[in-house]
Amino acid sequence: MTVLLDAVGLNKTFDNGVKAVHNVSLTVDRGETVGLVGESGCGKSTTAKMLLRLLTPDSGQLRFDGQDMMSARGRTLRKLRKELQVVPQNPQTSLNPRITVRQSIEFNLRAHSFPKSEWSQRVGGLLERVGLTARHGDSYPHEMSGGQLQRAAIARALATEPKLVICDEAVSALDKSVQAQVLNLLAELQRDLGVAYLFISHDLSVVEHISDRVVVMYLGRVVEEGPATSVWAAPSHPYTSTLLSASPGSGRTRIRLEGDPPNPADPPSGCVFHTRCPVAFDQCPVDPPQLRTVGARHNSACLLTSPERPVALPPVTAMS
Amino acid sequence: MATIDVAVNPRFRRRVRTSGTRRRLPTSSRVAGGIVALLLLAALFAPLLTSQSPTVGVLGDRLQGPGAAGHLLGTDGQGRDILARLLYGARPSLLTGMIPVAVAGLLGTAFGLIAGLGKPLLHSVVMRFLDVFYAFPAVLLAIAIAAALGSGSSNAIIALSVILVPPVARVAEAETGRLRNADFMEAARASGSSWFSLAYRQVLPNIAPAVVVYCTALIGLSIVYSAGLSYLGLGIAPPAAEWGLMISDLQQYMFTTPALLIAPALAIVVASVSFNVLGDGLGSYLNVRSETV
Amino acid sequence: MKRGGLLKNGDAGTPAGASTGAHRAAAAAPAPSVPGKNTLRVRELSTTFVSGRREVRAVRSVSFEVRPGRTLVLLGESGSGKSVTARAVMRLHGPRAVITGDVTLGEVDLLAIDDAAMRGIRGDRMALVPQDPSAALDPLRRVGSQITEVLRLHGVVPDKASARARAIELLGLVGIPDPQRAFRSYPHELSGGMRQRVVIAMGISCDPEVIIADEPTTALDVTVQAQILDLFADLQRRLDTALLMVTHDVGVAADIADEVAVMYAGSIVETGPAREVLERPRHPYTQALLAAIPTPGVERGQLVAISGAPPMAGEDFPGCAFAARCPFVQPTCRTTPPPLVGVGSGHLAACPVINPITPGTPVLGPTLENSR
């Protein structure tokens, strides 16, 4: 079976009444990279936490490698965790500041009962794979740079030989030149180890570069999902078009959105994007649109789109 | 092209002492540490430091003031050498000060970890349980427990341990709580490790400095409390030497030979303050080096 | 355009009251002799932080100018010295900073005037828009009063009522939908984008000649970022302000810059018209920076990435700071500091390897700092 992670209908409402995630479904196949994109408050981090079972979804299904992850407890859950790891966003805090890099990696090995006799060799191998030396292994986080720390975090994530690694804004805090190194590393690791990624970011250019498929979220909902190339070339939802056009230097005429992102505690009616959408019409505040197929494995939640008319907002490329 | 150093405040032209990144233990704490070391050594080597007996005295020599022949600090109501009693008394006084803190340190940290890492319900249960102890003034509670258990130093130790656990637990829980949502904690939880491994290997290294520092200062308090318990007759039994007991013995002579009281009182104060100051200094020293989240 | 343009209401020289007018009256700086806005000129600016025996040379001899109505982007990664430069121009560093060089705004030598005079210029003729709007706003005061404070401090308005009116006008000018309501709001009641707009409103309130924006969009979402960049461009068109923007985002530079100065390890390594620098970079670092950005079409894993990381601020190099990472490095690079060489009209790059110096090549000479 090629499907590795299968999440259906995840919902999460926090104690303060904010519905952070609204009926989100997501799949990741073996060895592929799925990019999850959206701005702050769109629910992508909350979704990631639910996938990792760090947060409990209010409802929905979650299957990993065929096994039900929602109801898994104790040992079953721990076994599942071996295959599903995370690389957090902030390199400065993603590793325990009081223990060495080696100890952080060994912590994961210990968690899944890898024999102690193998640890030294495994840690050495992992460090080498991510471009660090044994000296880095014996260093503390405060002695290392952001790029080195992220590499260490990646080494740690790979320690248990997972099938899926969730990169939660893993390169966002890095300088661009260092970011490129880490992105190359991630690609190389995928080639060599066949690991799948769920790559979360707000940076579209990075997501498009590294993903096979892209999922776009807005205010807790999936508004578009599809192959990276299609989404980039012909975005099927006005929000995606806006995001793409807003990437500075994208060469597209910027679509100006009026106003600010709505308050998640008080979302607009119907299609939650209608208050800022450049092509909203009278039906939009009324009917919340469902995700509909508009192309090969390409879905969009916009009343205007259909297989016959996959693009709601034709992009205008700026004459530079 | 003009070159002007106008933004420089002339006062800063002199060499300013480097603050750097390596902090050193402040002088006061070093002195305090030295005193603590001396006290411990004195307790350890008491037999070597005095030839007099702390428990048996010559009645004919009773109530001599400090500076009397052979008795540097004088003798008490039973003719026992005060200095000898002070030195030998350091053992139980310091031990009944330190052991409860060690015990409370372990137990309190355990409670703090459990409360800090557990789900809200568990957290509430543990913290409210500890709150019960806060309902009573600590000293009175210690007295009540010691009285209920009977006199004797082990009971005093138990009583003190009990009252010291909640404060340590609070510190441990607060520190753990700060860490709960750190990125590395999420990664650690996602790793699938056991709770114990998480607490011991990820959380403990981070909270240990704070707890150790707090406990060091707590020893100062514990020494005073234990002397208090002995003073009330709830600690070690006479004729053993112990600072609190000495005060209780000598207080009846307060108006005739007050100088005798000074020795044990001063001992208690010096010991207590030294541990406190040491704890404070350790705090600033460790906090800078520890790079905690 | 006459100084004052769209924003002035009332006589610019009238102090609003004894205390609020004091700064203006006390300003030692003479009025600019040229009507209209002035150019900000920076020559051989260096900033060194002194702490005990350690000296950190964060900025080494940078030179640039920003003309009215034009935007210069200082582009660089962490440790490049770009923020330190911007703040040095505004003299926002503390006494531990040794600033040398020449910074002039029109006739005024900004490094020579005293603190009081500089305070008069800051906010009035030069404005700073910092990175984090939340840090720039007092959380305990309503937004409106923070704007009116700036207006009254610089004597721009005669009284409280006109201050209020002007503040509301400014809030509208920066694109805030309900200015009356925003005026009464506290910062935490506004979104990130709105807060940034408020800070910008404060910045332009006295119709400054120069706006210095330090990573103004980094903390914002992409869609809001786009709006803010549009706002800057809009305001600049209307007010003819000179804009000096500091950023690490090449895309932002591509969008908004007229001129770009690329900084690395405290020096400017390349500068020139934005189009030129970003499309035909002539310094290996600029080339690497541009190549590192993922663009569609680049194969995964094939991003051109240079090894190593940008040096920490203040690290010293005998030769070119980029030598350790440069794919074109020659032995002389490590020993001889590279001069800025002319490579096109207004386009300079500090790499004699890519741009060999021939008899006709304009060379800006090894700068004071580098020749030490």
mmCIF file of C-alpha atoms in Angstrom, chain B residues 41-281:
data_model
loop_
_atom_site.group_PDB
_atom_site.id
_atom_site.type_symbol
_atom_site.label_atom_id
_atom_site.label_comp_id
_atom_site.label_asym_id
_atom_site.label_seq_id
_atom_site.Cartn_x
_atom_site.Cartn_y
_atom_site.Cartn_z
ATOM 1 C CA LEU B 41 35.331 19.561 58.578
ATOM 2 C CA ALA B 42 34.889 20.591 62.173
ATOM 3 C CA ALA B 43 32.042 18.166 62.535
ATOM 4 C CA LEU B 44 33.981 15.409 60.882
ATOM 5 C CA PHE B 45 37.172 15.883 62.824
ATOM 6 C CA ALA B 46 35.702 16.876 66.151
ATOM 7 C CA PRO B 47 37.534 14.170 68.121
ATOM 8 C CA LEU B 48 40.784 15.420 66.709
ATOM 9 C CA LEU B 49 40.081 19.025 67.484
ATOM 10 C CA THR B 50 39.338 18.614 71.130
ATOM 11 C CA SER B 51 40.321 16.221 73.816
ATOM 12 C CA GLN B 52 37.416 17.065 76.032
ATOM 13 C CA SER B 53 34.291 15.060 76.230
ATOM 14 C CA PRO B 54 31.099 16.625 74.991
ATOM 15 C CA THR B 55 28.867 14.624 77.236
ATOM 16 C CA VAL B 56 30.668 14.162 80.473
ATOM 17 C CA GLY B 57 31.656 17.103 82.529
ATOM 18 C CA VAL B 58 33.432 17.935 85.740
ATOM 19 C CA LEU B 59 30.895 19.456 88.050
ATOM 20 C CA GLY B 60 33.500 21.381 89.861
ATOM 21 C CA ASP B 61 34.247 23.316 86.700
ATOM 22 C CA ARG B 62 30.719 24.243 85.881
ATOM 23 C CA LEU B 63 29.684 27.592 84.468
ATOM 24 C CA GLN B 64 33.091 28.935 83.775
ATOM 25 C CA GLY B 65 33.071 31.805 81.347
ATOM 26 C CA PRO B 66 34.913 31.782 78.027
ATOM 27 C CA GLY B 67 38.654 31.980 78.349
ATOM 28 C CA ALA B 68 38.807 29.808 81.430
ATOM 29 C CA ALA B 69 41.754 27.486 81.734
ATOM 30 C CA GLY B 70 41.319 24.556 79.393
ATOM 31 C CA HIS B 71 37.920 25.714 78.325
ATOM 32 C CA LEU B 72 38.139 28.145 75.479
ATOM 33 C CA LEU B 73 34.477 28.820 75.383
ATOM 34 C CA GLY B 74 33.654 27.998 78.933
ATOM 35 C CA THR B 75 31.638 25.207 80.512
ATOM 36 C CA ASP B 76 27.962 24.581 80.845
ATOM 37 C CA GLY B 77 25.794 23.794 83.836
ATOM 38 C CA GLN B 78 27.189 20.312 84.081
ATOM 39 C CA GLY B 79 30.772 21.259 83.640
ATOM 40 C CA ARG B 80 30.987 20.101 80.047
ATOM 41 C CA ASP B 81 33.310 21.966 77.725
ATOM 42 C CA ILE B 82 31.296 24.207 75.455
ATOM 43 C CA LEU B 83 33.758 24.062 72.610
ATOM 44 C CA ALA B 84 33.703 20.277 72.665
ATOM 45 C CA ARG B 85 29.946 20.294 72.665
ATOM 46 C CA LEU B 86 29.956 22.749 69.843
ATOM 47 C CA LEU B 87 32.251 20.650 67.702
ATOM 48 C CA TYR B 88 30.604 17.339 68.398
ATOM 49 C CA GLY B 89 27.249 19.003 68.219
ATOM 50 C CA ALA B 90 27.981 20.117 64.702
ATOM 51 C CA ARG B 91 27.395 16.571 63.543
ATOM 52 C CA PRO B 92 23.777 16.149 64.490
ATOM 53 C CA SER B 93 23.001 19.802 63.888
ATOM 54 C CA LEU B 94 24.304 19.751 60.366
ATOM 55 C CA LEU B 95 23.036 16.289 59.608
ATOM 56 C CA THR B 96 19.522 16.983 60.749
ATOM 57 C CA GLY B 97 19.781 20.070 58.619
ATOM 58 C CA MET B 98 21.053 18.406 55.488
ATOM 59 C CA ILE B 99 19.393 15.024 55.410
ATOM 60 C CA PRO B 100 15.829 16.328 55.328
ATOM 61 C CA VAL B 101 16.770 18.585 52.453
ATOM 62 C CA ALA B 102 18.280 15.686 50.564
ATOM 63 C CA VAL B 103 15.161 13.638 51.124
ATOM 64 C CA ALA B 104 12.882 16.537 50.260
ATOM 65 C CA GLY B 105 15.004 17.217 47.231
ATOM 66 C CA LEU B 106 14.403 13.757 45.854
ATOM 67 C CA LEU B 107 10.789 13.463 46.774
ATOM 68 C CA GLY B 108 9.957 17.040 45.945
ATOM 69 C CA THR B 109 11.542 16.787 42.541
ATOM 70 C CA ALA B 110 9.643 13.617 41.878
ATOM 71 C CA PHE B 111 6.359 15.239 42.812
ATOM 72 C CA GLY B 112 7.217 18.313 40.807
ATOM 73 C CA LEU B 113 8.008 16.259 37.732
ATOM 74 C CA ILE B 114 4.843 14.259 38.034
ATOM 75 C CA ALA B 115 2.725 17.336 38.493
ATOM 76 C CA GLY B 116 4.527 19.330 35.835
ATOM 77 C CA LEU B 117 4.403 16.699 33.160
ATOM 78 C CA GLY B 118 1.110 15.122 33.947
ATOM 79 C CA LYS B 119 -2.269 15.886 32.554
ATOM 80 C CA PRO B 120 -4.201 18.709 34.198
ATOM 81 C CA LEU B 121 -6.050 16.353 36.488
ATOM 82 C CA LEU B 122 -2.931 14.735 37.833
ATOM 83 C CA HIS B 123 -1.324 18.114 38.153
ATOM 84 C CA SER B 124 -4.206 19.397 40.223
ATOM 85 C CA VAL B 125 -4.322 16.366 42.443
ATOM 86 C CA VAL B 126 -0.650 16.521 43.281
ATOM 87 C CA MET B 127 -0.490 20.257 43.759
ATOM 88 C CA ARG B 128 -3.587 20.398 45.938
ATOM 89 C CA PHE B 129 -2.259 17.529 48.010
ATOM 90 C CA LEU B 130 0.869 19.546 48.607
ATOM 91 C CA ASP B 131 -1.211 22.593 49.325
ATOM 92 C CA VAL B 132 -2.605 20.816 52.357
ATOM 93 C CA PHE B 133 0.779 21.108 53.947
ATOM 94 C CA TYR B 134 0.879 24.781 53.178
ATOM 95 C CA ALA B 135 -2.215 25.258 55.251
ATOM 96 C CA PHE B 136 -0.118 24.944 58.373
ATOM 97 C CA PRO B 137 2.821 27.104 59.312
ATOM 98 C CA ALA B 138 5.776 24.915 58.571
ATOM 99 C CA VAL B 139 7.377 25.110 61.980
ATOM 100 C CA LEU B 140 4.205 24.168 63.794
ATOM 101 C CA LEU B 141 3.632 21.296 61.453
ATOM 102 C CA ALA B 142 7.147 20.039 62.033
ATOM 103 C CA ILE B 143 6.615 20.285 65.739
ATOM 104 C CA ALA B 144 3.309 18.485 65.526
ATOM 105 C CA ILE B 145 4.720 15.658 63.452
ATOM 106 C CA ALA B 146 7.816 15.280 65.600
ATOM 107 C CA ALA B 147 5.733 15.328 68.733
ATOM 108 C CA ALA B 148 3.405 12.728 67.311
ATOM 109 C CA LEU B 149 6.259 10.489 66.338
ATOM 110 C CA GLY B 150 8.148 10.938 69.571
ATOM 111 C CA SER B 151 11.491 12.498 70.214
ATOM 112 C CA GLY B 152 14.703 11.368 68.642
ATOM 113 C CA SER B 153 16.706 12.626 65.757
ATOM 114 C CA SER B 154 15.314 10.263 63.165
ATOM 115 C CA ASN B 155 11.819 11.444 63.905
ATOM 116 C CA ALA B 156 12.983 15.007 63.665
ATOM 117 C CA ILE B 157 14.460 14.233 60.308
ATOM 118 C CA ILE B 158 11.207 12.713 59.152
ATOM 119 C CA ALA B 159 9.231 15.702 60.349
ATOM 120 C CA LEU B 160 11.502 18.143 58.606
ATOM 121 C CA SER B 161 11.533 16.138 55.425
ATOM 122 C CA VAL B 162 7.786 16.210 55.302
ATOM 123 C CA ILE B 163 7.540 19.968 55.618
ATOM 124 C CA LEU B 164 10.280 20.620 53.111
ATOM 125 C CA VAL B 165 8.883 18.499 50.313
ATOM 126 C CA PRO B 166 6.137 20.937 49.243
ATOM 127 C CA PRO B 167 8.416 23.949 48.643
ATOM 128 C CA VAL B 168 10.871 21.861 46.649
ATOM 129 C CA ALA B 169 8.024 20.323 44.716
ATOM 130 C CA ARG B 170 6.754 23.775 43.864
ATOM 131 C CA VAL B 171 10.095 24.839 42.495
ATOM 132 C CA ALA B 172 10.431 21.646 40.523
ATOM 133 C CA GLU B 173 6.910 21.938 39.183
ATOM 134 C CA ALA B 174 7.366 25.552 38.190
ATOM 135 C CA GLU B 175 10.570 24.804 36.349
ATOM 136 C CA THR B 176 9.043 21.790 34.668
ATOM 137 C CA GLY B 177 6.039 23.824 33.661
ATOM 138 C CA ARG B 178 8.238 26.369 31.956
ATOM 139 C CA LEU B 179 9.728 23.627 29.884
ATOM 140 C CA ARG B 180 6.595 21.758 28.983
ATOM 141 C CA ASN B 181 5.928 23.358 25.672
ATOM 142 C CA ALA B 182 9.469 23.839 24.519
ATOM 143 C CA ASP B 183 10.224 22.575 21.035
ATOM 144 C CA PHE B 184 12.597 19.923 22.230
ATOM 145 C CA MET B 185 9.991 18.607 24.623
ATOM 146 C CA GLU B 186 7.563 18.180 21.774
ATOM 147 C CA ALA B 187 10.179 16.374 19.785
ATOM 148 C CA ALA B 188 10.941 14.229 22.813
ATOM 149 C CA ARG B 189 7.297 13.365 23.325
ATOM 150 C CA ALA B 190 6.975 12.567 19.654
ATOM 151 C CA SER B 191 9.905 10.227 19.938
ATOM 152 C CA GLY B 192 7.831 7.659 21.753
ATOM 153 C CA SER B 193 9.914 7.404 24.848
ATOM 154 C CA SER B 194 8.572 6.389 28.206
ATOM 155 C CA TRP B 195 7.458 9.000 30.658
ATOM 156 C CA PHE B 196 10.273 8.167 32.985
ATOM 157 C CA SER B 197 12.918 8.522 30.330
ATOM 158 C CA LEU B 198 11.446 11.856 29.360
ATOM 159 C CA ALA B 199 11.442 13.114 32.920
ATOM 160 C CA TYR B 200 14.833 11.804 33.825
ATOM 161 C CA ARG B 201 16.790 12.544 30.702
ATOM 162 C CA GLN B 202 15.133 15.566 29.200
ATOM 163 C CA VAL B 203 13.517 17.497 32.002
ATOM 164 C CA LEU B 204 15.756 16.790 34.940
ATOM 165 C CA PRO B 205 18.957 18.171 33.433
ATOM 166 C CA ASN B 206 17.110 21.413 32.907
ATOM 167 C CA ILE B 207 15.475 21.771 36.280
ATOM 168 C CA ALA B 208 18.338 20.373 38.349
ATOM 169 C CA PRO B 209 20.232 23.649 38.693
ATOM 170 C CA ALA B 210 17.230 25.498 40.027
ATOM 171 C CA VAL B 211 16.349 22.726 42.415
ATOM 172 C CA VAL B 212 19.886 22.306 43.678
ATOM 173 C CA VAL B 213 20.255 25.999 44.268
ATOM 174 C CA TYR B 214 16.974 26.153 46.100
ATOM 175 C CA CYS B 215 17.874 23.161 48.241
ATOM 176 C CA THR B 216 21.207 24.605 49.185
ATOM 177 C CA ALA B 217 19.521 27.654 50.551
ATOM 178 C CA LEU B 218 16.907 25.427 52.159
ATOM 179 C CA ILE B 219 19.595 23.741 54.222
ATOM 180 C CA GLY B 220 20.047 27.009 56.012
ATOM 181 C CA LEU B 221 16.414 26.990 56.978
ATOM 182 C CA SER B 222 16.468 23.374 57.901
ATOM 183 C CA ILE B 223 19.325 23.864 60.283
ATOM 184 C CA VAL B 224 17.364 26.489 62.141
ATOM 185 C CA TYR B 225 14.251 24.329 62.247
ATOM 186 C CA SER B 226 16.129 21.311 63.472
ATOM 187 C CA ALA B 227 17.775 23.348 66.188
ATOM 188 C CA GLY B 228 14.329 24.541 67.074
ATOM 189 C CA LEU B 229 13.008 21.035 67.367
ATOM 190 C CA SER B 230 15.910 20.023 69.590
ATOM 191 C CA TYR B 231 15.398 23.113 71.643
ATOM 192 C CA LEU B 232 11.872 21.959 72.308
ATOM 193 C CA GLY B 233 13.097 18.550 73.252
ATOM 194 C CA LEU B 234 11.798 16.887 70.122
ATOM 195 C CA GLY B 235 15.113 16.075 68.599
ATOM 196 C CA ILE B 236 18.124 14.226 69.766
ATOM 197 C CA ALA B 237 18.089 13.335 73.421
ATOM 198 C CA PRO B 238 20.444 14.633 76.085
ATOM 199 C CA PRO B 239 23.198 14.227 77.094
ATOM 200 C CA ALA B 240 24.145 14.321 73.414
ATOM 201 C CA ALA B 241 25.618 17.541 72.139
ATOM 202 C CA GLU B 242 23.577 19.473 69.660
ATOM 203 C CA TRP B 243 23.314 23.195 69.117
ATOM 204 C CA GLY B 244 19.621 23.544 69.734
ATOM 205 C CA LEU B 245 19.876 21.385 72.791
ATOM 206 C CA MET B 246 22.725 23.512 74.055
ATOM 207 C CA ILE B 247 20.604 26.612 73.825
ATOM 208 C CA SER B 248 17.848 24.910 75.710
ATOM 209 C CA ASP B 249 20.317 23.892 78.409
ATOM 210 C CA LEU B 250 22.032 27.198 78.713
ATOM 211 C CA GLN B 251 19.126 29.543 78.543
ATOM 212 C CA GLN B 252 18.541 29.322 82.261
ATOM 213 C CA TYR B 253 21.922 30.911 82.733
ATOM 214 C CA MET B 254 21.148 33.705 80.393
ATOM 215 C CA PHE B 255 21.365 36.355 83.032
ATOM 216 C CA THR B 256 24.242 34.962 84.988
ATOM 217 C CA THR B 257 26.699 33.808 82.323
ATOM 218 C CA PRO B 258 25.212 35.024 79.014
ATOM 219 C CA ALA B 259 28.497 34.557 77.207
ATOM 220 C CA LEU B 260 27.944 30.811 77.172
ATOM 221 C CA LEU B 261 24.869 31.096 74.998
ATOM 222 C CA ILE B 262 26.642 33.005 72.326
ATOM 223 C CA ALA B 263 28.576 30.030 71.029
ATOM 224 C CA PRO B 264 25.735 27.753 69.967
ATOM 225 C CA ALA B 265 23.551 30.630 68.841
ATOM 226 C CA LEU B 266 26.294 31.999 66.677
ATOM 227 C CA ALA B 267 26.991 28.566 65.298
ATOM 228 C CA ILE B 268 23.424 28.186 64.181
ATOM 229 C CA VAL B 269 23.295 31.604 62.617
ATOM 230 C CA VAL B 270 26.617 31.273 60.843
ATOM 231 C CA ALA B 271 25.768 27.849 59.480
ATOM 232 C CA SER B 272 22.357 28.923 58.310
ATOM 233 C CA VAL B 273 23.440 32.157 56.701
ATOM 234 C CA SER B 274 26.396 30.532 55.005
ATOM 235 C CA PHE B 275 24.230 27.952 53.296
ATOM 236 C CA ASN B 276 21.855 30.666 52.222
ATOM 237 C CA VAL B 277 24.520 32.853 50.744
ATOM 238 C CA LEU B 278 26.133 29.874 49.067
ATOM 239 C CA GLY B 279 22.805 28.972 47.551
ATOM 240 C CA ASP B 280 22.281 32.487 46.234
ATOM 241 C CA GLY B 281 25.691 32.643 44.667
#
